[in-house]
Amino acid sequence: MLFPTIDFAIFFAVAFTVCWLLSPFPRYWKLAVLGFSYFFYAWWDPKFVLLLVAETLIAYVGGQLITNRAATLKARKLWMFGSIACLLGLLAYFKYAGFFTLNVDNLAHRMGMGNIVPLLQPTLPVAISFFTFMAMSYVIDIYRKQLVPARPIDVAVYLAFFPHLIAGPIVRGGELLPQIRQRRDPNHIDYARATQLIMMGLFKKVVISSYLATAIVDPVFASPKSFSAIDSAFAVWGYAFQIYCDFSGYTDIAIGLALLLGIRFPLNFDKPYSANTLQDFWRRWHITLSRWLRDYLYIPLGGNRGNNTEVARNIMITMILGGLWHGADWTFLIWGGLHGSGQVVGHIRRQRREDLGLPGVAKGTWRHWIQVFLTFQFVCLAWIFFRATSVANAMQMLGRLFSGWNTATTLITPLLIVTFIAVMVVQLVPSKVGDRATTWFSNQHLAVQSLCVAAGLLIITTLGPAGVAPFIYYRF
Amino acid sequence: MAGGIEEGVMSDAPVTMDESPTHPAMVRQSMGWKRILVLMVAGFAIWIVLDATTLQHNAQVSPVGARRTLSLQILNPIAATSRTLQISHIESIANGMLGRNGNVIGYGNVTVLGPTKKPAVKSNSSTTTTVPTAILPSATNPLRVLIVGDSIGIDLGDALQNQLASTGVVTATLDAKESTGLTRPDYFNWPAELQGDLAKVNPQVIVIMMGANDPQDFPGPPDIPFGTPQWNSLYEQKAVQLMTLATSSGAKVIWMSVPPMQDAGLNARVATVNTLQSEAAGQVKNVTYLDSASVIGNAQGLFTPFVTVDGKILNVREPDGTHVTPAGGAVLGSYAITTIQQKFKIPIP
């Protein structure tokens, strides 16, 4: 069930009503939320609800064993690693087995051997990467004694809560479990903020992301050799804006829906293309994933402790695995590798400047904007690999950027340029502008508010295409 | 070491929750859930009235069944009221400003690619154009290829376009739209769309791949259920009609069958469609029917995610068991190019 559909609107209206009616009865509220969440997930494929249940059981049992059945640190660690291995095993099978077996057998073919492992192509369950990472964080937080084990129903609601289920944000147990346990105030819901987020999210996804995909990104990436260098450059920039509008649009809607149910989520985006370094970019892009990678991978690997080589190793491992988290393909590995390499260079440069007594990042308005420009271009370069269907496809795109100057530009239109500028400008507008609009909305009469909502929906449906493609991050 | 873990290279800023602003001027009014429900329902209801004609159209073109019937029962009176009160005029004005005339024809994603800067469009009457007996494409006189189809047609078309572009002697036009076929001209009218393409592109070769969405009832009244003799007869008639139109300008046509499906039930339904398309192709001159299963199916012509080409194993099918991967599209594209070269005797590199 996609958010921007009538199906989901009806589903949410029912879920909203039932959940608030049951709000005075916590046990029934949790059962209702869980039921709606499993129904929401089953809309794609009912059998994969079992996978969600299995991961919930692994996380719950793992948490219990770590806390109650482990007398020593070694035993705690054992249970923790056992649980993580089970969770990663499921993820590995569904997400990486096909890629692994294909590459192993192709290597064997080159060496003159036949298939040495059976080829696999399991159906990829929607959102498996997201709920697996949340389940892992739950187990690890209990191991670290940052979280006490929750009741089974609480763990189930935590992992399956439908607003975040499909594409995040990757919420921590410490953030969501207390909210699941406590009673929500049915009379004080921040509906104006929720409405703003949902409308903005819908607009970003349905109007802007869809437009950029069909106007330039999809045709150019499908057949790079046929387009000019300028078309190719615009397609790369277009994809940067498309994926931002697509993913942040989803997140906005998710945060808004949760807010209507009385639950607050962490922010996941903070104007990422206004970043002036790659480190800054990762503070602003998919914040909950980069936080997860930092806390559960980078720091355990050693983080910034050690010499430059060790730090570089830690960064590269983290970013490459972060790349592979998105998908089982060489393109994602290269994408992560590029971001890792960029961060390593940035780290060394920053350290040298600090050794000379200079600020880590050069100050000054012009310098800042040059840094923002260069960071954006580097991020776009990496997006080529993220979007490409294969490494060969990415190389064709890169090739056209340098060789396609004799071909006429066919896809650049004034509307496209205006859209680019608008998306970029929004990155630079202070959030107070949106806050003011939301405050104004909240002070209006219900009838005016209803008209605003209807007008917003009409604008979105009129400007958007007839059908809506799934969110890009649904695949992950 | 300048920084510790807290000043790590990775994102080190604490994650903030989406909180209410604290500045007094920015403080928002909150609301109880019942009033929010009223707001949601009222906003939604007003939108439905404003957008009723589009919603009604969307319901009309959805698959025949209980859901469509129910949707139309709800939307028909609302749309009628909207028209009577001239409310639908708002939407018409907006669509007019966006250049949308409400006619589905022309909504396909048309992408023209070619080696020259000159557009391949010719305004000559396409019905009188004939293809020369010997076609010798070159960069200055490229072969004009039109590719049309549904979402699987896009899978083929994207790859084939890129392959043809690489030759430097072909202008390839892709006009494809997801969720389309021959069963629902009320949703997307392929004969009308193709008529427009013929006038615009004047193709010498047309590659068509569609049909995966076709195993559904023809809408009535009366509805003609899929799988009945009436359905088979009508479908074959529509396929012949499209093929006849495609060849009317002298173009040679490649009709690529729908690839085998992973789901056995869907595969059986698609097999019916393929059989009818194949029979139709046999009735129309200059149509070459290609069985996609022969290159991306297994030895029995059934679904397989992997095929071996030139000693390399390729993943040719998407995990959804329906669509074709870019690698699979390239295999199908090569099949089409080989046919153009060998059967049509058109020398393209």
mmCIF file of N, CA and C in Angstrom, chain B residues 110-179:
data_model
loop_
_atom_site.group_PDB
_atom_site.id
_atom_site.type_symbol
_atom_site.label_atom_id
_atom_site.label_comp_id
_atom_site.label_asym_id
_atom_site.label_seq_id
_atom_site.Cartn_x
_atom_site.Cartn_y
_atom_site.Cartn_z
ATOM 1 N N VAL B 110 7.162 9.518 -24.853
ATOM 2 C CA VAL B 110 7.809 9.434 -26.160
ATOM 3 C C VAL B 110 9.222 9.976 -26.052
ATOM 4 N N THR B 111 10.189 9.171 -26.391
ATOM 5 C CA THR B 111 11.569 9.612 -26.396
ATOM 6 C C THR B 111 12.176 9.253 -27.739
ATOM 7 N N VAL B 112 12.641 10.276 -28.418
ATOM 8 C CA VAL B 112 13.250 10.049 -29.721
ATOM 9 C C VAL B 112 14.753 10.167 -29.583
ATOM 10 N N LEU B 113 15.471 9.170 -30.014
ATOM 11 C CA LEU B 113 16.920 9.181 -29.923
ATOM 12 C C LEU B 113 17.505 8.897 -31.285
ATOM 13 N N GLY B 114 18.583 9.559 -31.597
ATOM 14 C CA GLY B 114 19.180 9.274 -32.888
ATOM 15 C C GLY B 114 20.554 9.871 -33.042
ATOM 16 N N PRO B 115 21.242 9.518 -34.099
ATOM 17 C CA PRO B 115 22.606 9.975 -34.264
ATOM 18 C C PRO B 115 22.723 11.374 -34.834
ATOM 19 N N THR B 116 21.659 11.903 -35.410
ATOM 20 C CA THR B 116 21.764 13.224 -36.024
ATOM 21 C C THR B 116 21.040 14.246 -35.172
ATOM 22 N N LYS B 117 21.358 15.519 -35.452
ATOM 23 C CA LYS B 117 20.687 16.584 -34.723
ATOM 24 C C LYS B 117 19.336 16.897 -35.334
ATOM 25 N N LYS B 118 19.112 16.387 -36.534
ATOM 26 C CA LYS B 118 17.847 16.668 -37.206
ATOM 27 C C LYS B 118 16.745 15.805 -36.605
ATOM 28 N N PRO B 119 15.582 16.374 -36.387
ATOM 29 C CA PRO B 119 14.496 15.537 -35.891
ATOM 30 C C PRO B 119 14.081 14.527 -36.947
ATOM 31 N N ALA B 120 13.665 13.385 -36.465
ATOM 32 C CA ALA B 120 13.288 12.326 -37.393
ATOM 33 C C ALA B 120 11.858 12.478 -37.877
ATOM 34 N N VAL B 121 11.217 13.534 -37.405
ATOM 35 C CA VAL B 121 9.798 13.692 -37.721
ATOM 36 C C VAL B 121 9.603 14.066 -39.183
ATOM 37 N N LYS B 122 8.672 13.446 -39.811
ATOM 38 C CA LYS B 122 8.307 13.818 -41.179
ATOM 39 C C LYS B 122 6.798 13.966 -41.225
ATOM 40 N N SER B 123 6.367 15.014 -41.858
ATOM 41 C CA SER B 123 4.929 15.272 -41.846
ATOM 42 C C SER B 123 4.223 14.685 -43.062
ATOM 43 N N ASN B 124 4.955 13.935 -43.888
ATOM 44 C CA ASN B 124 4.305 13.342 -45.057
ATOM 45 C C ASN B 124 3.180 12.416 -44.633
ATOM 46 N N SER B 125 2.270 12.245 -45.484
ATOM 47 C CA SER B 125 1.209 11.283 -45.191
ATOM 48 C C SER B 125 1.824 9.896 -45.077
ATOM 49 N N SER B 126 1.726 9.330 -43.888
ATOM 50 C CA SER B 126 2.415 8.078 -43.637
ATOM 51 C C SER B 126 1.823 6.925 -44.444
ATOM 52 N N THR B 127 0.568 7.057 -44.816
ATOM 53 C CA THR B 127 -0.071 5.933 -45.473
ATOM 54 C C THR B 127 0.452 5.726 -46.904
ATOM 55 N N THR B 128 1.083 6.770 -47.463
ATOM 56 C CA THR B 128 1.541 6.616 -48.836
ATOM 57 C C THR B 128 3.038 6.279 -48.907
ATOM 58 N N THR B 129 3.708 6.312 -47.752
ATOM 59 C CA THR B 129 5.144 6.056 -47.752
ATOM 60 C C THR B 129 5.400 4.562 -47.897
ATOM 61 N N THR B 130 6.364 4.237 -48.692
ATOM 62 C CA THR B 130 6.742 2.835 -48.814
ATOM 63 C C THR B 130 8.220 2.686 -48.471
ATOM 64 N N VAL B 131 8.549 1.548 -47.930
ATOM 65 C CA VAL B 131 9.938 1.297 -47.554
ATOM 66 C C VAL B 131 10.686 0.820 -48.786
ATOM 67 N N PRO B 132 11.849 1.392 -49.052
ATOM 68 C CA PRO B 132 12.625 0.923 -50.194
ATOM 69 C C PRO B 132 12.983 -0.546 -50.012
ATOM 70 N N THR B 133 13.162 -1.209 -51.107
ATOM 71 C CA THR B 133 13.475 -2.635 -51.014
ATOM 72 C C THR B 133 14.802 -2.866 -50.297
ATOM 73 N N ALA B 134 15.790 -2.015 -50.520
ATOM 74 C CA ALA B 134 17.073 -2.173 -49.838
ATOM 75 C C ALA B 134 17.308 -0.960 -48.959
ATOM 76 N N ILE B 135 17.382 -1.195 -47.663
ATOM 77 C CA ILE B 135 17.605 -0.090 -46.735
ATOM 78 C C ILE B 135 19.064 -0.134 -46.319
ATOM 79 N N LEU B 136 19.761 0.973 -46.547
ATOM 80 C CA LEU B 136 21.170 1.047 -46.166
ATOM 81 C C LEU B 136 21.341 2.210 -45.194
ATOM 82 N N PRO B 137 21.139 1.955 -43.917
ATOM 83 C CA PRO B 137 21.196 3.064 -42.972
ATOM 84 C C PRO B 137 22.606 3.635 -42.833
ATOM 85 N N SER B 138 22.638 4.947 -42.617
ATOM 86 C CA SER B 138 23.918 5.615 -42.366
ATOM 87 C C SER B 138 23.658 6.740 -41.377
ATOM 88 N N ALA B 139 24.728 7.398 -40.952
ATOM 89 C CA ALA B 139 24.557 8.478 -39.970
ATOM 90 C C ALA B 139 23.706 9.602 -40.541
ATOM 91 N N THR B 140 23.834 9.828 -41.843
ATOM 92 C CA THR B 140 23.048 10.910 -42.454
ATOM 93 C C THR B 140 21.664 10.449 -42.897
ATOM 94 N N ASN B 141 21.518 9.164 -43.062
ATOM 95 C CA ASN B 141 20.211 8.615 -43.460
ATOM 96 C C ASN B 141 19.882 7.439 -42.540
ATOM 97 N N PRO B 142 19.616 7.749 -41.270
ATOM 98 C CA PRO B 142 19.465 6.664 -40.285
ATOM 99 C C PRO B 142 18.184 5.853 -40.482
ATOM 100 N N LEU B 143 18.280 4.628 -40.048
ATOM 101 C CA LEU B 143 17.099 3.767 -40.007
ATOM 102 C C LEU B 143 16.170 4.282 -38.916
ATOM 103 N N ARG B 144 14.901 4.353 -39.235
ATOM 104 C CA ARG B 144 13.945 4.857 -38.249
ATOM 105 C C ARG B 144 13.226 3.670 -37.599
ATOM 106 N N VAL B 145 13.454 3.528 -36.307
ATOM 107 C CA VAL B 145 12.864 2.408 -35.567
ATOM 108 C C VAL B 145 11.929 2.965 -34.500
ATOM 109 N N LEU B 146 10.751 2.407 -34.420
ATOM 110 C CA LEU B 146 9.789 2.788 -33.376
ATOM 111 C C LEU B 146 9.588 1.592 -32.451
ATOM 112 N N ILE B 147 9.677 1.844 -31.148
ATOM 113 C CA ILE B 147 9.455 0.776 -30.166
ATOM 114 C C ILE B 147 8.257 1.176 -29.320
ATOM 115 N N VAL B 148 7.271 0.305 -29.241
ATOM 116 C CA VAL B 148 6.093 0.614 -28.418
ATOM 117 C C VAL B 148 5.786 -0.561 -27.496
ATOM 118 N N GLY B 149 5.149 -0.252 -26.384
ATOM 119 C CA GLY B 149 4.787 -1.345 -25.488
ATOM 120 C C GLY B 149 4.352 -0.889 -24.117
ATOM 121 N N ASP B 150 4.187 -1.853 -23.249
ATOM 122 C CA ASP B 150 3.785 -1.619 -21.859
ATOM 123 C C ASP B 150 5.045 -1.571 -20.986
ATOM 124 N N SER B 151 4.922 -1.882 -19.698
ATOM 125 C CA SER B 151 6.097 -1.758 -18.827
ATOM 126 C C SER B 151 7.190 -2.757 -19.203
ATOM 127 N N ILE B 152 6.808 -3.935 -19.654
ATOM 128 C CA ILE B 152 7.836 -4.884 -20.106
ATOM 129 C C ILE B 152 8.398 -4.403 -21.443
ATOM 130 N N GLY B 153 7.548 -3.740 -22.216
ATOM 131 C CA GLY B 153 8.025 -3.104 -23.440
ATOM 132 C C GLY B 153 9.053 -2.027 -23.132
ATOM 133 N N ILE B 154 8.871 -1.352 -21.996
ATOM 134 C CA ILE B 154 9.870 -0.360 -21.581
ATOM 135 C C ILE B 154 11.178 -1.058 -21.226
ATOM 136 N N ASP B 155 11.065 -2.214 -20.537
ATOM 137 C CA ASP B 155 12.280 -2.967 -20.195
ATOM 138 C C ASP B 155 13.065 -3.312 -21.465
ATOM 139 N N LEU B 156 12.351 -3.753 -22.474
ATOM 140 C CA LEU B 156 12.994 -4.043 -23.760
ATOM 141 C C LEU B 156 13.433 -2.747 -24.433
ATOM 142 N N GLY B 157 12.534 -1.768 -24.455
ATOM 143 C CA GLY B 157 12.774 -0.542 -25.211
ATOM 144 C C GLY B 157 13.972 0.243 -24.720
ATOM 145 N N ASP B 158 14.127 0.338 -23.406
ATOM 146 C CA ASP B 158 15.281 1.071 -22.863
ATOM 147 C C ASP B 158 16.587 0.461 -23.363
ATOM 148 N N ALA B 159 16.673 -0.848 -23.266
ATOM 149 C CA ALA B 159 17.912 -1.523 -23.679
ATOM 150 C C ALA B 159 18.097 -1.435 -25.189
ATOM 151 N N LEU B 160 17.013 -1.667 -25.921
ATOM 152 C CA LEU B 160 17.112 -1.671 -27.388
ATOM 153 C C LEU B 160 17.477 -0.284 -27.916
ATOM 154 N N GLN B 161 16.910 0.735 -27.305
ATOM 155 C CA GLN B 161 17.257 2.098 -27.716
ATOM 156 C C GLN B 161 18.748 2.346 -27.563
ATOM 157 N N ASN B 162 19.279 1.946 -26.407
ATOM 158 C CA ASN B 162 20.699 2.167 -26.151
ATOM 159 C C ASN B 162 21.552 1.371 -27.134
ATOM 160 N N GLN B 163 21.133 0.147 -27.417
ATOM 161 C CA GLN B 163 21.884 -0.684 -28.367
ATOM 162 C C GLN B 163 21.848 -0.069 -29.760
ATOM 163 N N LEU B 164 20.667 0.403 -30.161
ATOM 164 C CA LEU B 164 20.535 0.988 -31.489
ATOM 165 C C LEU B 164 21.284 2.312 -31.581
ATOM 166 N N ALA B 165 21.259 3.082 -30.487
ATOM 167 C CA ALA B 165 21.987 4.352 -30.485
ATOM 168 C C ALA B 165 23.481 4.120 -30.667
ATOM 169 N N SER B 166 23.954 3.008 -30.126
ATOM 170 C CA SER B 166 25.387 2.706 -30.213
ATOM 171 C C SER B 166 25.829 2.448 -31.660
ATOM 172 N N THR B 167 24.884 2.078 -32.521
ATOM 173 C CA THR B 167 25.262 1.791 -33.912
ATOM 174 C C THR B 167 25.583 3.071 -34.674
ATOM 175 N N GLY B 168 25.008 4.180 -34.243
ATOM 176 C CA GLY B 168 25.253 5.449 -34.930
ATOM 177 C C GLY B 168 24.474 5.614 -36.228
ATOM 178 N N VAL B 169 23.666 4.623 -36.581
ATOM 179 C CA VAL B 169 22.941 4.719 -37.861
ATOM 180 C C VAL B 169 21.438 4.472 -37.689
ATOM 181 N N VAL B 170 20.979 4.586 -36.459
ATOM 182 C CA VAL B 170 19.565 4.322 -36.214
ATOM 183 C C VAL B 170 18.971 5.453 -35.372
ATOM 184 N N THR B 171 17.807 5.914 -35.762
ATOM 185 C CA THR B 171 17.025 6.817 -34.920
ATOM 186 C C THR B 171 15.932 5.983 -34.273
ATOM 187 N N ALA B 172 16.003 5.844 -32.956
ATOM 188 C CA ALA B 172 15.042 4.990 -32.254
ATOM 189 C C ALA B 172 14.083 5.843 -31.445
ATOM 190 N N THR B 173 12.816 5.564 -31.585
ATOM 191 C CA THR B 173 11.789 6.280 -30.824
ATOM 192 C C THR B 173 11.084 5.281 -29.916
ATOM 193 N N LEU B 174 11.063 5.606 -28.648
ATOM 194 C CA LEU B 174 10.373 4.735 -27.687
ATOM 195 C C LEU B 174 9.102 5.431 -27.236
ATOM 196 N N ASP B 175 7.980 4.795 -27.462
ATOM 197 C CA ASP B 175 6.701 5.306 -26.966
ATOM 198 C C ASP B 175 6.061 4.169 -26.177
ATOM 199 N N ALA B 176 6.144 4.268 -24.879
ATOM 200 C CA ALA B 176 5.646 3.163 -24.061
ATOM 201 C C ALA B 176 4.955 3.712 -22.827
ATOM 202 N N LYS B 177 4.025 2.939 -22.325
ATOM 203 C CA LYS B 177 3.324 3.360 -21.121
ATOM 204 C C LYS B 177 2.983 2.146 -20.277
ATOM 205 N N GLU B 178 3.259 2.289 -18.970
ATOM 206 C CA GLU B 178 2.988 1.197 -18.043
ATOM 207 C C GLU B 178 1.490 0.899 -17.970
ATOM 208 N N SER B 179 1.186 -0.334 -17.634
ATOM 209 C CA SER B 179 -0.194 -0.767 -17.360
ATOM 210 C C SER B 179 -1.124 -0.655 -18.558
#
